[in-house]
Coordinates of C-alpha atoms and ligand atoms in Angstrom, one line a residue:
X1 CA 9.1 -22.4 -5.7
X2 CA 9.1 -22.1 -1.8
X3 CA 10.9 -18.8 -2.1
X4 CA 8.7 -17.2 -4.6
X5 CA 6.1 -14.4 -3.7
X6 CA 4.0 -11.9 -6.5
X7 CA 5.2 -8.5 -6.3
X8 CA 2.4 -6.0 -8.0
X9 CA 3.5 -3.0 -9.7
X10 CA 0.8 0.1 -9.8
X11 CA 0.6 3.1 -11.0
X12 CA -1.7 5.7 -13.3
X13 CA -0.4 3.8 -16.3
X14 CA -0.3 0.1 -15.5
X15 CA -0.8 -2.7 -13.2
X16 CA 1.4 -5.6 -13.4
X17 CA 2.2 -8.7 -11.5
X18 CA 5.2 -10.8 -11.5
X19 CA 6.8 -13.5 -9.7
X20 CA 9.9 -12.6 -7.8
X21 CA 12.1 -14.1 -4.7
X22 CA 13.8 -11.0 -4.1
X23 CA 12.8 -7.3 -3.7
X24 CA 15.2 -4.4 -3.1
X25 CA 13.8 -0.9 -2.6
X26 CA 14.9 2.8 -2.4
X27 CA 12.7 3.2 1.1
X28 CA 12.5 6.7 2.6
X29 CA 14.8 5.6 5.3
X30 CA 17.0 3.5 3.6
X31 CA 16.9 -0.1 1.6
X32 CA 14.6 -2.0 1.9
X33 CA 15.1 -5.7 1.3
X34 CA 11.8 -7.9 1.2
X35 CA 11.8 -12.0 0.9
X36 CA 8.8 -14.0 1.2
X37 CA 7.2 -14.0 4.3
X38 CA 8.7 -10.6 5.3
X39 CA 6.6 -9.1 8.2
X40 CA 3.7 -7.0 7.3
X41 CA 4.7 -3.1 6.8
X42 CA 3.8 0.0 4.7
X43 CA 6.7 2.3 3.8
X44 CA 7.4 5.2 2.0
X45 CA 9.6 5.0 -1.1
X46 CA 12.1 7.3 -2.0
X47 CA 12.7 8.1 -5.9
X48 CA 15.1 5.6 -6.7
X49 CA 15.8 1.6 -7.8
X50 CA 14.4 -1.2 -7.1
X51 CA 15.7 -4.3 -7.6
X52 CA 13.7 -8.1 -8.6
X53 CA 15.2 -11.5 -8.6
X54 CA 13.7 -14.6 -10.4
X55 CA 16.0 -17.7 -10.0
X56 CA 19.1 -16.0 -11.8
X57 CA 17.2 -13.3 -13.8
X58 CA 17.9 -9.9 -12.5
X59 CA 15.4 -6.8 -13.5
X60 CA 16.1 -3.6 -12.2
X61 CA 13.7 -0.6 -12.0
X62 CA 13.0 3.1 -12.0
X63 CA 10.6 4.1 -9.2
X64 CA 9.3 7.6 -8.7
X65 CA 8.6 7.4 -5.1
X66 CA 5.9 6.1 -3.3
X67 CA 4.5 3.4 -1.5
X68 CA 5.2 -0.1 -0.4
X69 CA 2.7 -2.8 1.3
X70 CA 3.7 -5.9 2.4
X71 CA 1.4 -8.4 3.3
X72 CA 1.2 -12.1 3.4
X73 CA -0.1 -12.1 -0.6
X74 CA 3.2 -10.3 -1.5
X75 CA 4.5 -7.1 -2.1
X76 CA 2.6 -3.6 -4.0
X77 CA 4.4 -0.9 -5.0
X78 CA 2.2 2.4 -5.5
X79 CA 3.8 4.9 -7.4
X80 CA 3.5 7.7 -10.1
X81 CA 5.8 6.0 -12.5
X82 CA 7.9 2.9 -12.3
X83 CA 9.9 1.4 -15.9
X84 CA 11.6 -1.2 -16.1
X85 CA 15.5 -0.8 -17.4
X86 CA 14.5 -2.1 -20.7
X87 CA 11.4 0.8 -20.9
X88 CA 13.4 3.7 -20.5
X89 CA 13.7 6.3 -22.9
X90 CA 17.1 8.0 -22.2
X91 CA 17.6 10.5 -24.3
X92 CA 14.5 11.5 -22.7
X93 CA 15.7 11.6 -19.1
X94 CA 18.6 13.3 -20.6
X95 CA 16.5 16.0 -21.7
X96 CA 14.6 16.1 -18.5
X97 CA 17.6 16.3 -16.3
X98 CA 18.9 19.5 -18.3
X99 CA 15.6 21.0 -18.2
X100 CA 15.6 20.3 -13.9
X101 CA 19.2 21.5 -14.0
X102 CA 18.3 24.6 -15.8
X103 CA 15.7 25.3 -13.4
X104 CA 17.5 24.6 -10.3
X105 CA 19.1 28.1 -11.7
X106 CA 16.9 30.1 -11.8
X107 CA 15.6 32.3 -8.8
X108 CA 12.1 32.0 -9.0
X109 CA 11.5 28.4 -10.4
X110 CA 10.4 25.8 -7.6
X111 CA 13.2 24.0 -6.5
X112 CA 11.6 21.4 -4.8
X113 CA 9.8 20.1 -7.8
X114 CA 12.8 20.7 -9.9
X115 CA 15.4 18.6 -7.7
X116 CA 12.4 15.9 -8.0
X117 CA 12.6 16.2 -11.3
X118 CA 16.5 16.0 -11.4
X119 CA 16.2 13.1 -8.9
X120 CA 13.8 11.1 -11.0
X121 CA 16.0 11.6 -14.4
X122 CA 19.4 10.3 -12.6
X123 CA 17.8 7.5 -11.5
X124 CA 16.0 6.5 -15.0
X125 CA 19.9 7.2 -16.5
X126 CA 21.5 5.6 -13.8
X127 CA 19.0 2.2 -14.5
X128 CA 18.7 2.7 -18.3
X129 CA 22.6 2.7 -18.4
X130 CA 23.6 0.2 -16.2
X131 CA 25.1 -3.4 -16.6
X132 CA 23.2 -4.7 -13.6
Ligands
ATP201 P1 9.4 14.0 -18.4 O1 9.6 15.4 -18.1 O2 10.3 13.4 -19.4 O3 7.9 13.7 -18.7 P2 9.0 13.2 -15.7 O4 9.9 12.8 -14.6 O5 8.2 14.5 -15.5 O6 9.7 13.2 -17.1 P3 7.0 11.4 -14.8 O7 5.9 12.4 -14.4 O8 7.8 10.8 -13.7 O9 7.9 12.0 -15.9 O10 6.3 10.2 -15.6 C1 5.3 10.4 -16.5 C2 5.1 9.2 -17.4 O11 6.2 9.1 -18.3 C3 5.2 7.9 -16.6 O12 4.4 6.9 -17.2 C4 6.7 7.5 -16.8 O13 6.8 6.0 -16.7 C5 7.0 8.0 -18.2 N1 8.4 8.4 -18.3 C6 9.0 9.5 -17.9 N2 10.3 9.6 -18.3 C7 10.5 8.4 -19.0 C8 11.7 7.9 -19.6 N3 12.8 8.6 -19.6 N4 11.6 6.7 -20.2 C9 10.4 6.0 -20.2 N5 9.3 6.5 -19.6 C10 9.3 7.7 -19.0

């Protein structure tokens, strides 16, 4: 297909490759939507979705932040973590989000890695839960 391009996924855990003629990301600056032959770019990615398209087959993902490079091969993401909706495990975001919430309370937890934290289990719940 004309439209198609390989997006690669990376991170500590894995390194996959799939076929996709859409990409939607969670960029640091807003979304981020990528079709083949997009100019060339790096960006930074913001914990959130990200969204692939093959023909009529929708996946949606979880993405802890990170990095994007497109280049005339395709599109890498670069992240810590990235699931896919059918990977996550939500009763364990659940229990993540109350253990961020908890310490978003107290006084001398940090509160930057905790509202990470936080950020990262709303969006696994948000992806793991949805219809989409
Ligand atoms: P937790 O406190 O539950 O470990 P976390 O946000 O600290 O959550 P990360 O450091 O982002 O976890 O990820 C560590 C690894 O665990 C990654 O491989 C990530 O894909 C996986 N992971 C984390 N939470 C989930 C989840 N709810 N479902 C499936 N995989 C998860």
């Amino acid at each position: 297909m004309k439209s198609r391009f390989t997006l690669r996924i990376i991170t500590p855990e894995k390194d996959v490759t799939e076929e996709t003629d859409f990409l939607k990301l969670r960029a640091s600056d807003g979304d981020l939507g990528i079709l083949k032959g997009h100019a060339p770019l790096i960006g930074a990615l913001a914990v959130g979705e990200m969204d692939t398209a093959l023909a009529d087959r929708r996946t949606k993902f979880a993405v802890a932040g990170g990095l994007v490079l497109v280049n005339p091969e395709g599109a890498i993401v670069l992240s810590t973590a990235a699931e896919r909706r059918d990977e996550i495990d939500i009763e364990r975001a659940v229990r993540a989000k109350e253990r961020a919430e908890s310490r978003l309370h107290q006084d001398d937890a940090d509160h930057i890695r905790a509202e990470n934290a936080l950020k990262r289990a709303l969006t696994r719940l948000e992806v793991g839960r949805g219809d989409g």
